Short mmCIF file of N, CA and C in Angstrom, two decimals:
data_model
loop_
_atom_site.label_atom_id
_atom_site.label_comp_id
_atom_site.label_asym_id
_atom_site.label_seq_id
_atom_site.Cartn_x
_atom_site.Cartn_y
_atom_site.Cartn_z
N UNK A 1 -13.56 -15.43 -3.92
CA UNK A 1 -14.14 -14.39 -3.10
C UNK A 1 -14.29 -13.12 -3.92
N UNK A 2 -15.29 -12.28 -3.47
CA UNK A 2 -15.53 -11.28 -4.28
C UNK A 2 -15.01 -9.97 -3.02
N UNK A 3 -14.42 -9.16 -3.03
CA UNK A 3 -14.05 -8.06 -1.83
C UNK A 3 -14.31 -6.84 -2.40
N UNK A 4 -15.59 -6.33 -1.61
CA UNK A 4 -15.76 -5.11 -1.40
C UNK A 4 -15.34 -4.04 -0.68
N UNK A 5 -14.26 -3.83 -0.40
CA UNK A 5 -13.44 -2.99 0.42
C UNK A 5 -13.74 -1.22 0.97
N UNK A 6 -14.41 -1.38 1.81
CA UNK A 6 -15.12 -0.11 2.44
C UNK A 6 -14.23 0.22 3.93
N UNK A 7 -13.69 -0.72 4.08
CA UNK A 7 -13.06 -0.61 5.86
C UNK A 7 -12.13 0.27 5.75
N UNK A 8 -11.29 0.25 7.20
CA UNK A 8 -10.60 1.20 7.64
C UNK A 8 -9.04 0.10 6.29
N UNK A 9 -8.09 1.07 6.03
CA UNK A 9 -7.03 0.80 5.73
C UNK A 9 -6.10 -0.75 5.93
N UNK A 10 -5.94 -0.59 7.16
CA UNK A 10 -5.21 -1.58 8.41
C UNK A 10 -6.04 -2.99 7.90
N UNK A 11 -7.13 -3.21 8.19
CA UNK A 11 -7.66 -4.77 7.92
C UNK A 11 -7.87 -4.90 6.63
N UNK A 12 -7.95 -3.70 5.84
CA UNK A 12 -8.11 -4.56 4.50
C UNK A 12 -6.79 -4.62 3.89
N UNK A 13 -5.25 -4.49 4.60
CA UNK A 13 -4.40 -4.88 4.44
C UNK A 13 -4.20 -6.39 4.86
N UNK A 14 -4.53 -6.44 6.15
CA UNK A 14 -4.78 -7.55 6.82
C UNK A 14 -5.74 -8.54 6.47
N UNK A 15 -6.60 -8.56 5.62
CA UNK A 15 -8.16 -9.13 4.86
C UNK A 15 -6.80 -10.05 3.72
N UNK A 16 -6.30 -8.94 3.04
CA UNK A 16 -5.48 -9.41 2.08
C UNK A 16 -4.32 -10.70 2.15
N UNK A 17 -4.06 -10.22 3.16
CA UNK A 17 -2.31 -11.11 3.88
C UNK A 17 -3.57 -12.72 4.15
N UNK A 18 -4.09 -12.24 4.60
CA UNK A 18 -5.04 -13.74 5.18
C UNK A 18 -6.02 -14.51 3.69
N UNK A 19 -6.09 -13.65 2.81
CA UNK A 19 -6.64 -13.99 1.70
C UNK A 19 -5.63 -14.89 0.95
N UNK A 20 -4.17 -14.14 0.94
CA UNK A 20 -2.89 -14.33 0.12
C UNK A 20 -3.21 -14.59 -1.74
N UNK A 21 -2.23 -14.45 -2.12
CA UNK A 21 -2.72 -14.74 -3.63
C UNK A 21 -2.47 -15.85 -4.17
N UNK A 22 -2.84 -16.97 -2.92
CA UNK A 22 -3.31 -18.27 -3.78
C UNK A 22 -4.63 -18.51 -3.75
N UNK A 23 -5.23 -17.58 -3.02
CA UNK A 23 -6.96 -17.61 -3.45
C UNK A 23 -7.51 -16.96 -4.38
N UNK A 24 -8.39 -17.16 -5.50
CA UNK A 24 -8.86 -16.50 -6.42
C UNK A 24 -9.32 -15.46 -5.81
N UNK A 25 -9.67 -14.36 -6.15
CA UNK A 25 -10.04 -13.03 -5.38
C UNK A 25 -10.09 -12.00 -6.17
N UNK A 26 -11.86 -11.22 -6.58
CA UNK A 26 -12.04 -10.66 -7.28
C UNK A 26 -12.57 -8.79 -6.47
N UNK A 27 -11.41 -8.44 -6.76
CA UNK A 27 -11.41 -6.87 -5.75
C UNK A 27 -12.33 -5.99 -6.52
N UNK A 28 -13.14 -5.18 -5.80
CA UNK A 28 -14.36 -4.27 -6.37
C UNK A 28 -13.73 -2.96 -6.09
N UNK A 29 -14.11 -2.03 -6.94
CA UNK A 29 -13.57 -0.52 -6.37
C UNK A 29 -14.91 0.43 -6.30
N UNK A 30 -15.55 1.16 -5.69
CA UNK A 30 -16.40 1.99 -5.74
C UNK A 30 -16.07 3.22 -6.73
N UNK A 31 -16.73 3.71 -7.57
CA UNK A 31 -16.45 4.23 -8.94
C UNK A 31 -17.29 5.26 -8.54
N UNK A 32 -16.79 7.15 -7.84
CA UNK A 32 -17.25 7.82 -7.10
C UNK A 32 -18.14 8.66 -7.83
N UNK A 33 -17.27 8.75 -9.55
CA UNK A 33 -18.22 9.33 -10.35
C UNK A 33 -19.29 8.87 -10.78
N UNK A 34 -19.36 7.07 -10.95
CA UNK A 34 -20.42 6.66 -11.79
C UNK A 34 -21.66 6.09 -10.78
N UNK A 35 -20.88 6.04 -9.88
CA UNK A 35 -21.70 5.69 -8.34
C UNK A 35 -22.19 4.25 -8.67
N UNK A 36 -21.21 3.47 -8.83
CA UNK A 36 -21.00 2.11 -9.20
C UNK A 36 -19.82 1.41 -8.64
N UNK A 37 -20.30 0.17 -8.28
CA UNK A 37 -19.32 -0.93 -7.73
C UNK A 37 -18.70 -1.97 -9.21
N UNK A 38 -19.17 -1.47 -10.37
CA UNK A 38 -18.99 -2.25 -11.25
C UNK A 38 -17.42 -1.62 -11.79
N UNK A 39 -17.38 -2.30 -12.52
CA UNK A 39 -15.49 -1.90 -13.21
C UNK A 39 -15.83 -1.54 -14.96
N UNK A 40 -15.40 -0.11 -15.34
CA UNK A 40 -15.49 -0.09 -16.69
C UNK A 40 -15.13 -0.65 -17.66
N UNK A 41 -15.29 -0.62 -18.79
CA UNK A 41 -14.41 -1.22 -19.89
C UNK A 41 -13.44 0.05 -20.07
N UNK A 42 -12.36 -0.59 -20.55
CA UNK A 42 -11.32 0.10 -20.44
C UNK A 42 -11.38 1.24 -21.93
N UNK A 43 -11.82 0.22 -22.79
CA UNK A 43 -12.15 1.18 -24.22
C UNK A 43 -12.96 2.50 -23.74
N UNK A 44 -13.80 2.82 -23.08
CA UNK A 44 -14.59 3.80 -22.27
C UNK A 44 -13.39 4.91 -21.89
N UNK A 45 -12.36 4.68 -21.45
CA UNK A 45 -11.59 5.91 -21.02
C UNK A 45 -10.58 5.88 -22.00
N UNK A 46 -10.80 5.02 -22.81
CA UNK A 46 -9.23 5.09 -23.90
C UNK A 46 -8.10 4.51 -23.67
N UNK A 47 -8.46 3.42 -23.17
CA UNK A 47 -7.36 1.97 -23.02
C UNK A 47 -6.28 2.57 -22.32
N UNK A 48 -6.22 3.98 -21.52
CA UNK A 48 -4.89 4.54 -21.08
C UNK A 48 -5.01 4.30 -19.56
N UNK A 49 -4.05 3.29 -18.99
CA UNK A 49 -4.13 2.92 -17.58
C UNK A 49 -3.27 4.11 -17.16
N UNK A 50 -3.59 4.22 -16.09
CA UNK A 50 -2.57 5.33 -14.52
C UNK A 50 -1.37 4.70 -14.22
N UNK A 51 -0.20 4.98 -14.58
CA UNK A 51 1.00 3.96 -13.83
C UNK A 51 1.22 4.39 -12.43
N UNK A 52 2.09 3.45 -12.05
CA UNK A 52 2.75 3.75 -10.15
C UNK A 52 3.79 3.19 -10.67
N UNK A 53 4.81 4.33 -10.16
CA UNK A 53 6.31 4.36 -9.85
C UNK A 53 6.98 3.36 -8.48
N UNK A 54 7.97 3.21 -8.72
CA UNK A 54 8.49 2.21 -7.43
C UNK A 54 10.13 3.11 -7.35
N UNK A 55 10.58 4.17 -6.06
CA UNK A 55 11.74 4.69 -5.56
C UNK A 55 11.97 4.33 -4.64
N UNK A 56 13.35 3.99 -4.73
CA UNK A 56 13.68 3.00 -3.23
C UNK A 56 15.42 4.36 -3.13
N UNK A 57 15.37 4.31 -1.52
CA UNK A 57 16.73 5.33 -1.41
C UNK A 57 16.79 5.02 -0.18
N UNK A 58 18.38 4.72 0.34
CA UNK A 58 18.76 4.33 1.35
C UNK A 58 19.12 5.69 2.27
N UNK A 59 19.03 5.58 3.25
CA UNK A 59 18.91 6.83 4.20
C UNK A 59 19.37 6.55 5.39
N UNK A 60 20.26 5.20 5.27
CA UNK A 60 21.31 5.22 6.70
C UNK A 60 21.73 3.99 6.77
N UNK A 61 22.31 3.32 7.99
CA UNK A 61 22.62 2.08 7.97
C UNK A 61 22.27 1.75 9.86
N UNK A 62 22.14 0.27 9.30
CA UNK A 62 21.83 -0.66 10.51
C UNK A 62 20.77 -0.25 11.45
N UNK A 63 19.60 0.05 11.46
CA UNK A 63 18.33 0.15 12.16
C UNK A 63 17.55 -0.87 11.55
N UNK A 64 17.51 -1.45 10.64
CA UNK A 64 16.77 -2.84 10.16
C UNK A 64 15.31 -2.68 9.75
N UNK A 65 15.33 -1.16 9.65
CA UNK A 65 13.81 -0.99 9.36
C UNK A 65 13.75 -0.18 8.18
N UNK A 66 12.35 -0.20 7.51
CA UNK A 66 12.39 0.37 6.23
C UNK A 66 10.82 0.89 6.16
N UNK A 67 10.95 1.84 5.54
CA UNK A 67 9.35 2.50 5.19
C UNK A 67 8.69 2.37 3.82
N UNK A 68 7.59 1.84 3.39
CA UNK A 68 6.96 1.64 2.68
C UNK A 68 6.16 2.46 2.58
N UNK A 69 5.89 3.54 1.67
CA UNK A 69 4.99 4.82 1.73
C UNK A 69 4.55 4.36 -0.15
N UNK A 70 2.88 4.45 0.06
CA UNK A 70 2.20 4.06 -0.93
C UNK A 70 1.67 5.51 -1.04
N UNK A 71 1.60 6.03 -2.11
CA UNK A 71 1.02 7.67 -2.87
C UNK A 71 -0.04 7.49 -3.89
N UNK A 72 -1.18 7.08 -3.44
CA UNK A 72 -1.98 6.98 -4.93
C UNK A 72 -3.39 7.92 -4.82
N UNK A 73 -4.35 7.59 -3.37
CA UNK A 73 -5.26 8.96 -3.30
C UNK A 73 -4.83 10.57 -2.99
N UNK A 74 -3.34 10.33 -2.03
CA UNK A 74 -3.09 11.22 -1.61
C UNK A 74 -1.12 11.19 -1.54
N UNK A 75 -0.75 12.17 -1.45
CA UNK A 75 1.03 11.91 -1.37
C UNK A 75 1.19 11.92 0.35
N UNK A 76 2.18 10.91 0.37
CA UNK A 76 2.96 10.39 1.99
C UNK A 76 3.64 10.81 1.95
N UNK A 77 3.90 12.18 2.95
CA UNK A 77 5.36 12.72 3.16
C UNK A 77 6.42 11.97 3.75
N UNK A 78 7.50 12.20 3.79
CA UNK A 78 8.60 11.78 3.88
C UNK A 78 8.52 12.26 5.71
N UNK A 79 8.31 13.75 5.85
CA UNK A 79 8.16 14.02 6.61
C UNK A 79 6.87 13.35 7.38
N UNK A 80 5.97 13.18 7.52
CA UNK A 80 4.76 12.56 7.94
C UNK A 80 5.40 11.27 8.53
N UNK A 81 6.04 10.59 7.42
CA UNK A 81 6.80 8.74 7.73
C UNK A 81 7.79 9.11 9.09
N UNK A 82 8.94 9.42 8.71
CA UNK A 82 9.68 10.07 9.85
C UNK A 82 8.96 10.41 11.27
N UNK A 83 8.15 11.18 11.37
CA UNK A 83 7.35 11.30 12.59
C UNK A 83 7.15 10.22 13.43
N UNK A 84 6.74 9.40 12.40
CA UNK A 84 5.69 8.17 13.27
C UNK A 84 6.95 6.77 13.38
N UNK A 85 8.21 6.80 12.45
CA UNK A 85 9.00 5.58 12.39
C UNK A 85 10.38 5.88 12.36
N UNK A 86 11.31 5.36 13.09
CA UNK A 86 12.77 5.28 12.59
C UNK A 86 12.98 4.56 11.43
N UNK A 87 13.37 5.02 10.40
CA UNK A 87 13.47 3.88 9.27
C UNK A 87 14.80 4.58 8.70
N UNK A 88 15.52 3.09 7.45
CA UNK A 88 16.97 3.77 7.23
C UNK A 88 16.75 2.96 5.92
N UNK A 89 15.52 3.10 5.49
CA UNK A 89 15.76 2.66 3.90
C UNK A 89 13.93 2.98 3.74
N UNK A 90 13.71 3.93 2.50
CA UNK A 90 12.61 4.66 2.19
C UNK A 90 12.18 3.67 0.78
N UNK A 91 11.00 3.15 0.61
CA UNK A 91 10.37 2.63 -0.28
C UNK A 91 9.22 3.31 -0.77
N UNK A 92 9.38 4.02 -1.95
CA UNK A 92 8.08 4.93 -2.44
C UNK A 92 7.03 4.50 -3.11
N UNK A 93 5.87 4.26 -3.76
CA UNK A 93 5.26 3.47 -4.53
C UNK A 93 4.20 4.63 -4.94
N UNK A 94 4.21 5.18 -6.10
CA UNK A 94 3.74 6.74 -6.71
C UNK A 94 2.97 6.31 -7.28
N UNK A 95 1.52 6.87 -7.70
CA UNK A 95 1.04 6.98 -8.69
C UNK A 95 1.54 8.56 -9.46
N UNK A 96 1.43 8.47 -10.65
CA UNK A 96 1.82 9.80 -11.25
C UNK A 96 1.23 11.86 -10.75
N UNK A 97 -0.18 11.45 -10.57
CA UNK A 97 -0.71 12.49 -9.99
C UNK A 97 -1.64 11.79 -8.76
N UNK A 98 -1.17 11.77 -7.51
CA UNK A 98 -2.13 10.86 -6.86
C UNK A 98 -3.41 11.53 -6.80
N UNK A 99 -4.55 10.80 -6.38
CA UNK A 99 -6.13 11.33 -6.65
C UNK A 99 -7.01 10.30 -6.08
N UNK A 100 -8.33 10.57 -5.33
CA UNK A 100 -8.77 9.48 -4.65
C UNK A 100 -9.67 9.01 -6.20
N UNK A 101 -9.56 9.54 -7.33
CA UNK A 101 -10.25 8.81 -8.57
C UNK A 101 -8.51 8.19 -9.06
N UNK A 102 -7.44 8.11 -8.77
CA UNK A 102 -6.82 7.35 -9.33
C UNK A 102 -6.84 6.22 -9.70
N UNK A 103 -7.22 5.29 -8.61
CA UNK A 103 -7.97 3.79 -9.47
C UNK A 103 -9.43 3.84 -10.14
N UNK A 104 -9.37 3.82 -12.05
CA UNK A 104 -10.61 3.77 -12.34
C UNK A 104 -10.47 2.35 -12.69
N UNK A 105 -10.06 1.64 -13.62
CA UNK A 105 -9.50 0.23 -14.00
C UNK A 105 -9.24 -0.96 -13.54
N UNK A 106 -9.63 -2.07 -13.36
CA UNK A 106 -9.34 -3.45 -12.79
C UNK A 106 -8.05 -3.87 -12.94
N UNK A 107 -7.47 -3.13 -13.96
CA UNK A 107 -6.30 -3.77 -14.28
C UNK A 107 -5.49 -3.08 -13.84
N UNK A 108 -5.40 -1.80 -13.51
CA UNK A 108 -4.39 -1.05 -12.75
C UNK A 108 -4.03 -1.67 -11.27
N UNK A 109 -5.15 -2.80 -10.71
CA UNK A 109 -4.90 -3.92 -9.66
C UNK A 109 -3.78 -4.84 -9.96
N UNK A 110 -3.87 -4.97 -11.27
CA UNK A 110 -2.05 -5.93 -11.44
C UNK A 110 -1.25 -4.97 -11.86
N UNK A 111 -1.20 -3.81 -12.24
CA UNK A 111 0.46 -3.46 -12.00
C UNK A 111 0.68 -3.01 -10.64
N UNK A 112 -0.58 -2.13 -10.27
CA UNK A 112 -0.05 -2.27 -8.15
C UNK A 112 0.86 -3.54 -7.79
N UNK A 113 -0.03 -4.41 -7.94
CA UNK A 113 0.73 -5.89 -7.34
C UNK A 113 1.78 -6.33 -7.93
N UNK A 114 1.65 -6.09 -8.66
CA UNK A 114 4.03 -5.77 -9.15
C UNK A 114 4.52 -4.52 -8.83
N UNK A 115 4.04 -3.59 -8.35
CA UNK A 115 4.68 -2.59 -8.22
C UNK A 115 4.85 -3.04 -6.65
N UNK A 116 4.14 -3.59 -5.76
CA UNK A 116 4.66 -4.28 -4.11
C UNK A 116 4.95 -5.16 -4.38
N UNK A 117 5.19 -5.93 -5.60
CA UNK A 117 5.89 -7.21 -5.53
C UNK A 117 7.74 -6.50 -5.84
N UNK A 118 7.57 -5.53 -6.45
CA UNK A 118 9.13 -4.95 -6.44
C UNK A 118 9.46 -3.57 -5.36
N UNK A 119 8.77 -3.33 -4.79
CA UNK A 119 8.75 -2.66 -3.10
C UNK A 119 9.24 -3.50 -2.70
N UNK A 120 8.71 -5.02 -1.72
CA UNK A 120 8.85 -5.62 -1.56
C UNK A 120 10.56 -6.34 -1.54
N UNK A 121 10.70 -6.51 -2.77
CA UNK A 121 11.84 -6.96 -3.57
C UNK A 121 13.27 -6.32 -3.11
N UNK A 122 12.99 -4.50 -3.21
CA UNK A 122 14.17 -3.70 -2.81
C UNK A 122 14.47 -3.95 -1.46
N UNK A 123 12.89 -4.32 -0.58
CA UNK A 123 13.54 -4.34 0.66
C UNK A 123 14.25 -5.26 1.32
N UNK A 124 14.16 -6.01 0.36
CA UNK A 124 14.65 -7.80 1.00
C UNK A 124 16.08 -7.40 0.44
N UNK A 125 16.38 -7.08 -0.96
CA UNK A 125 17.76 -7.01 -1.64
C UNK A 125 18.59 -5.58 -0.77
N UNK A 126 17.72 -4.97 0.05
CA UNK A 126 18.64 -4.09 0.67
C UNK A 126 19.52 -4.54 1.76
N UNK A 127 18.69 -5.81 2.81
CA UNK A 127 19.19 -6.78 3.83
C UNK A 127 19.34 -5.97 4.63
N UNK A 128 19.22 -7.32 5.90
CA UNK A 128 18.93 -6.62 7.19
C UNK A 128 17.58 -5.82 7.96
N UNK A 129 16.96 -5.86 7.07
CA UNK A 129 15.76 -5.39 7.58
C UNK A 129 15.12 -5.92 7.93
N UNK A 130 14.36 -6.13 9.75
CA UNK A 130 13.42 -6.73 10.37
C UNK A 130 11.73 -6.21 10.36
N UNK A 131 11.80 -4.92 10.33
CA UNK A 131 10.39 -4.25 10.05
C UNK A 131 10.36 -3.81 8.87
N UNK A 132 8.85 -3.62 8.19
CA UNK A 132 8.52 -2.65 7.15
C UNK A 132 7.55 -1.90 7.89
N UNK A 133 7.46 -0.55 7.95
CA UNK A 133 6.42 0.02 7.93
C UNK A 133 5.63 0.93 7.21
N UNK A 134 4.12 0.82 7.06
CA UNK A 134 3.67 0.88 5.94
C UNK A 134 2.71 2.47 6.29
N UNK A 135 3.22 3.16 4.79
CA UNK A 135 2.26 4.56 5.39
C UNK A 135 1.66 4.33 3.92
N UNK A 136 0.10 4.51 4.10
CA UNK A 136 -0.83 4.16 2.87
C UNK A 136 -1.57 4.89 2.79
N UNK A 137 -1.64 5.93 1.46
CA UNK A 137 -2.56 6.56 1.15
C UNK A 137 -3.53 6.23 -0.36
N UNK A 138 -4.69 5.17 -0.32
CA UNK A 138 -5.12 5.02 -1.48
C UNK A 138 -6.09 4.47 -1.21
N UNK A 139 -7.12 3.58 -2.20
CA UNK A 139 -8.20 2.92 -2.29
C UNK A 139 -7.89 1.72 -0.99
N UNK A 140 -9.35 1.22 -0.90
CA UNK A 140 -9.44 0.15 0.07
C UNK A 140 -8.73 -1.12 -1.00
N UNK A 141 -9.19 -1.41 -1.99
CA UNK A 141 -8.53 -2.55 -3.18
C UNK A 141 -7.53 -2.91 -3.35
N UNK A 142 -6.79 -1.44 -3.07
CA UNK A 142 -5.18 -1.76 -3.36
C UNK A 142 -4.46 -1.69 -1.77
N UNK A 143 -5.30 -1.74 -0.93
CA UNK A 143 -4.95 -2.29 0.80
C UNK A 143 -5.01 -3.75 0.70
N UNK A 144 -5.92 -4.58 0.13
CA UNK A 144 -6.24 -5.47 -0.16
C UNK A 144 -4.88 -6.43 -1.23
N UNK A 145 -4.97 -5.69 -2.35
CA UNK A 145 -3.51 -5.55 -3.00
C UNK A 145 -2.24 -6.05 -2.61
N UNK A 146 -1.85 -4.70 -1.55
CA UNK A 146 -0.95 -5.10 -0.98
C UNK A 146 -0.83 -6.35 -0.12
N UNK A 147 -1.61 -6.75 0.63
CA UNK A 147 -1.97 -7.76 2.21
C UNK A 147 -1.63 -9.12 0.87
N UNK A 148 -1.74 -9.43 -0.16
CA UNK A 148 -1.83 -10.10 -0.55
C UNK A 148 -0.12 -10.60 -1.31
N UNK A 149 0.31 -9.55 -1.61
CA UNK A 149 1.19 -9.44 -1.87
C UNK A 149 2.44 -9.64 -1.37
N UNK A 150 1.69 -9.58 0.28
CA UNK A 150 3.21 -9.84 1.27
C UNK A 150 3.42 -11.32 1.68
N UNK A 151 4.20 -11.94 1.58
CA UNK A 151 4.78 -13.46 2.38
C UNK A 151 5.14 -13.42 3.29
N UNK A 152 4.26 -13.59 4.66
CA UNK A 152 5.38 -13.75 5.88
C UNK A 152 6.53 -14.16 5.66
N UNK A 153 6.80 -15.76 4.97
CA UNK A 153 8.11 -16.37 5.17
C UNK A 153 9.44 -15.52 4.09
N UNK A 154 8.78 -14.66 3.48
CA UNK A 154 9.88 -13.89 2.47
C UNK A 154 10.40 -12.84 3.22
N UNK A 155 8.60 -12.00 3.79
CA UNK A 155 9.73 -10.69 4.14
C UNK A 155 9.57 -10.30 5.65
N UNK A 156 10.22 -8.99 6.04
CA UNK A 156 10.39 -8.67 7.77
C UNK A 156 8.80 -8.49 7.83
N UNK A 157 8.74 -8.47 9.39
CA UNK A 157 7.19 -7.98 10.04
C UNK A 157 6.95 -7.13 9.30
N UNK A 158 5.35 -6.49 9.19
CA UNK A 158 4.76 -5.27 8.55
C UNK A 158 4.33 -4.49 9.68
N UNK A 159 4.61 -3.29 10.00
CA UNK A 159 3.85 -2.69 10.89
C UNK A 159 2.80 -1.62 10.10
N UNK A 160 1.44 -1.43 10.06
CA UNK A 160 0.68 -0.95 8.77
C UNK A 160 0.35 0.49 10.12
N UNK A 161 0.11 1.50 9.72
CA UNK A 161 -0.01 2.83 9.87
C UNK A 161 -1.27 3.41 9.69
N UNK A 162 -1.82 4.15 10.12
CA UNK A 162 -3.01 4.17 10.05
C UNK A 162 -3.50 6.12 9.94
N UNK A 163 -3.69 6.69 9.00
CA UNK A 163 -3.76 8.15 9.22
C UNK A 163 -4.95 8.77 9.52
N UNK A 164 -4.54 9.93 10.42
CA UNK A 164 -5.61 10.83 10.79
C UNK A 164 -5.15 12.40 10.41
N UNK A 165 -5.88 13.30 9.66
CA UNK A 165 -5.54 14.57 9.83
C UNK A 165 -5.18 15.00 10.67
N UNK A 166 -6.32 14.92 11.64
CA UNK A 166 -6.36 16.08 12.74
C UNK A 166 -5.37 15.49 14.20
N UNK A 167 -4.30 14.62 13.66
CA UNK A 167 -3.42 14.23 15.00
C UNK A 167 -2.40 15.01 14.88
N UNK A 168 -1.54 14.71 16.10
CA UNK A 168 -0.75 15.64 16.07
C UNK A 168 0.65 14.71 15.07
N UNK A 169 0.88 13.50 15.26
CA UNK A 169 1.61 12.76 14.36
C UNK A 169 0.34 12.24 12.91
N UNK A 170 0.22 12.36 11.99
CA UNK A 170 -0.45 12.36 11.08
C UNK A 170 -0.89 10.86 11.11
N UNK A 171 0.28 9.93 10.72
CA UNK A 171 0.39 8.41 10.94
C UNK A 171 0.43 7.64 12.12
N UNK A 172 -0.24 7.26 12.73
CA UNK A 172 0.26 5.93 13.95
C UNK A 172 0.15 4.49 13.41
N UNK A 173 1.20 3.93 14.19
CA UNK A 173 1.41 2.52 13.52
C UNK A 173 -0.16 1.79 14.66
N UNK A 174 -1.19 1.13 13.98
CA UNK A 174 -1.99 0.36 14.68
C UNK A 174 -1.82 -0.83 14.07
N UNK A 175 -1.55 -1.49 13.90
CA UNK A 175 -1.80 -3.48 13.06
C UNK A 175 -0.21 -3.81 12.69
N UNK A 176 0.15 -4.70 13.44
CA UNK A 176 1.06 -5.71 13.03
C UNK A 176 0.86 -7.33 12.60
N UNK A 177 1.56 -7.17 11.20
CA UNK A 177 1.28 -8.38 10.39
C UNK A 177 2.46 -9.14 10.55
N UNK A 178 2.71 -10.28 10.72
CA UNK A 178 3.77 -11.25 10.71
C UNK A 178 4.59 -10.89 12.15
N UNK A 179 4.34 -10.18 13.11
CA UNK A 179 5.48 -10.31 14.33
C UNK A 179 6.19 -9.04 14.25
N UNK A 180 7.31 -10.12 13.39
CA UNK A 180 8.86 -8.91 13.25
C UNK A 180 9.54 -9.38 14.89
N UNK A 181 10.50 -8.02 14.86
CA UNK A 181 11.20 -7.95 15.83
C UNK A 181 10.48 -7.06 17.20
N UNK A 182 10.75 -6.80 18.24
CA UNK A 182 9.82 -6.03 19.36
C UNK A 182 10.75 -4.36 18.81
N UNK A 183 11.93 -4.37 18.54
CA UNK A 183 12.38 -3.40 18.08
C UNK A 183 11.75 -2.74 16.67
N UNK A 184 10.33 -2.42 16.93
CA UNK A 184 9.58 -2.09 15.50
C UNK A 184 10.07 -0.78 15.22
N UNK A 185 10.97 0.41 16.02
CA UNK A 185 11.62 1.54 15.69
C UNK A 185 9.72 2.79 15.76
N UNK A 186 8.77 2.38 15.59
CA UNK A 186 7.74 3.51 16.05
C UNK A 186 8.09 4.25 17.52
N UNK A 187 7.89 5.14 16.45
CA UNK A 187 7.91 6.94 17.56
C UNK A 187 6.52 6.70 18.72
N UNK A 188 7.19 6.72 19.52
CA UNK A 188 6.37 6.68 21.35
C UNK A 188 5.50 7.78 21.03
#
């Protein structure tokens, strides 16, 4: 499959999870400067990829839920997450300066996907956790990214988040992936 990712956040998380990464799957990024769907050569910018950080910090015990906050077009407050979720274990996933040109590179698509393959990872090795919920600020590709990245049978439900400026909670949780528990901990 070839994925052009233009949608809202939420399904092309969900596009992904249903894709999974045992299907070949070739993700497109819209390239805002070159006004191209094509992917550069990397020699063109100087072989220097964008990294993403992975901070994981525990912030309480026994609520079973955990927040997954992705920072790559834009930064996810801590505060913003909180609003919208009870969570007692914080999962960060940084790009260095986030920017909606942060993904220029095809290949910055596989260290994302190790960088939620070890998100992922902390949250399972933290235990006990029935929900993740996901606050995402970045390209449609790396929504895609992620959805692909997750195993129902490995990890808790996903509850994916969906942002608006102009609300009065920034994030609302809309799309649940895998179930989980009915105790998803989202703020009423």
């Amino acid at each position: 499959f070839a994925v052009y990712s233009i949608g809202r956040i939420p399904l092309a998380v969900q596009l992904g999870y249903w894709l999974s990464d045992r299907v070949r799957v070739r993700l497109v990024h819209f390239d805002r400067d070159r006004g191209s769907w094509a992917w550069p050569a990397i020699k063109r910018f100087g072989g220097r990829l964008k990294r993403v950080k992975v901070r994981r910090t525990g912030l309480g015990e026994g609520a079973g839920v955990a927040a997954l906050r992705v920072s790559l077009s834009a930064w996810v407050s801590e505060d913003d997450a909180a609003a919208a979720a009870d969570y007692e274990l914080d999962v960060h996933i940084m790009a260095d300066k986030p920017s909606v040109r942060w993904l220029r590179w095809e290949a910055q698509l596989t260290e994302l996907s190790n960088a939620y393959e070890a998100g992922l990872r902390a949250i399972r090795e933290y235990g006990g956790c029935h929900t993740i919920h996901v606050f995402y600020a970045g390209p449609g590709a790396g929504a895609v990214c992620l959805g692909r990245a997750y195993h129902a049978s490995m990890n808790p439900g996903m509850v994916v988040h969906e942002y608006s400026a102009g609300a009065r909670r920034r994030y609302q949780g809309v799309m649940v992936v895998n179930g989980g528990r009915q105790e998803t901990g989202v703020r009423r």
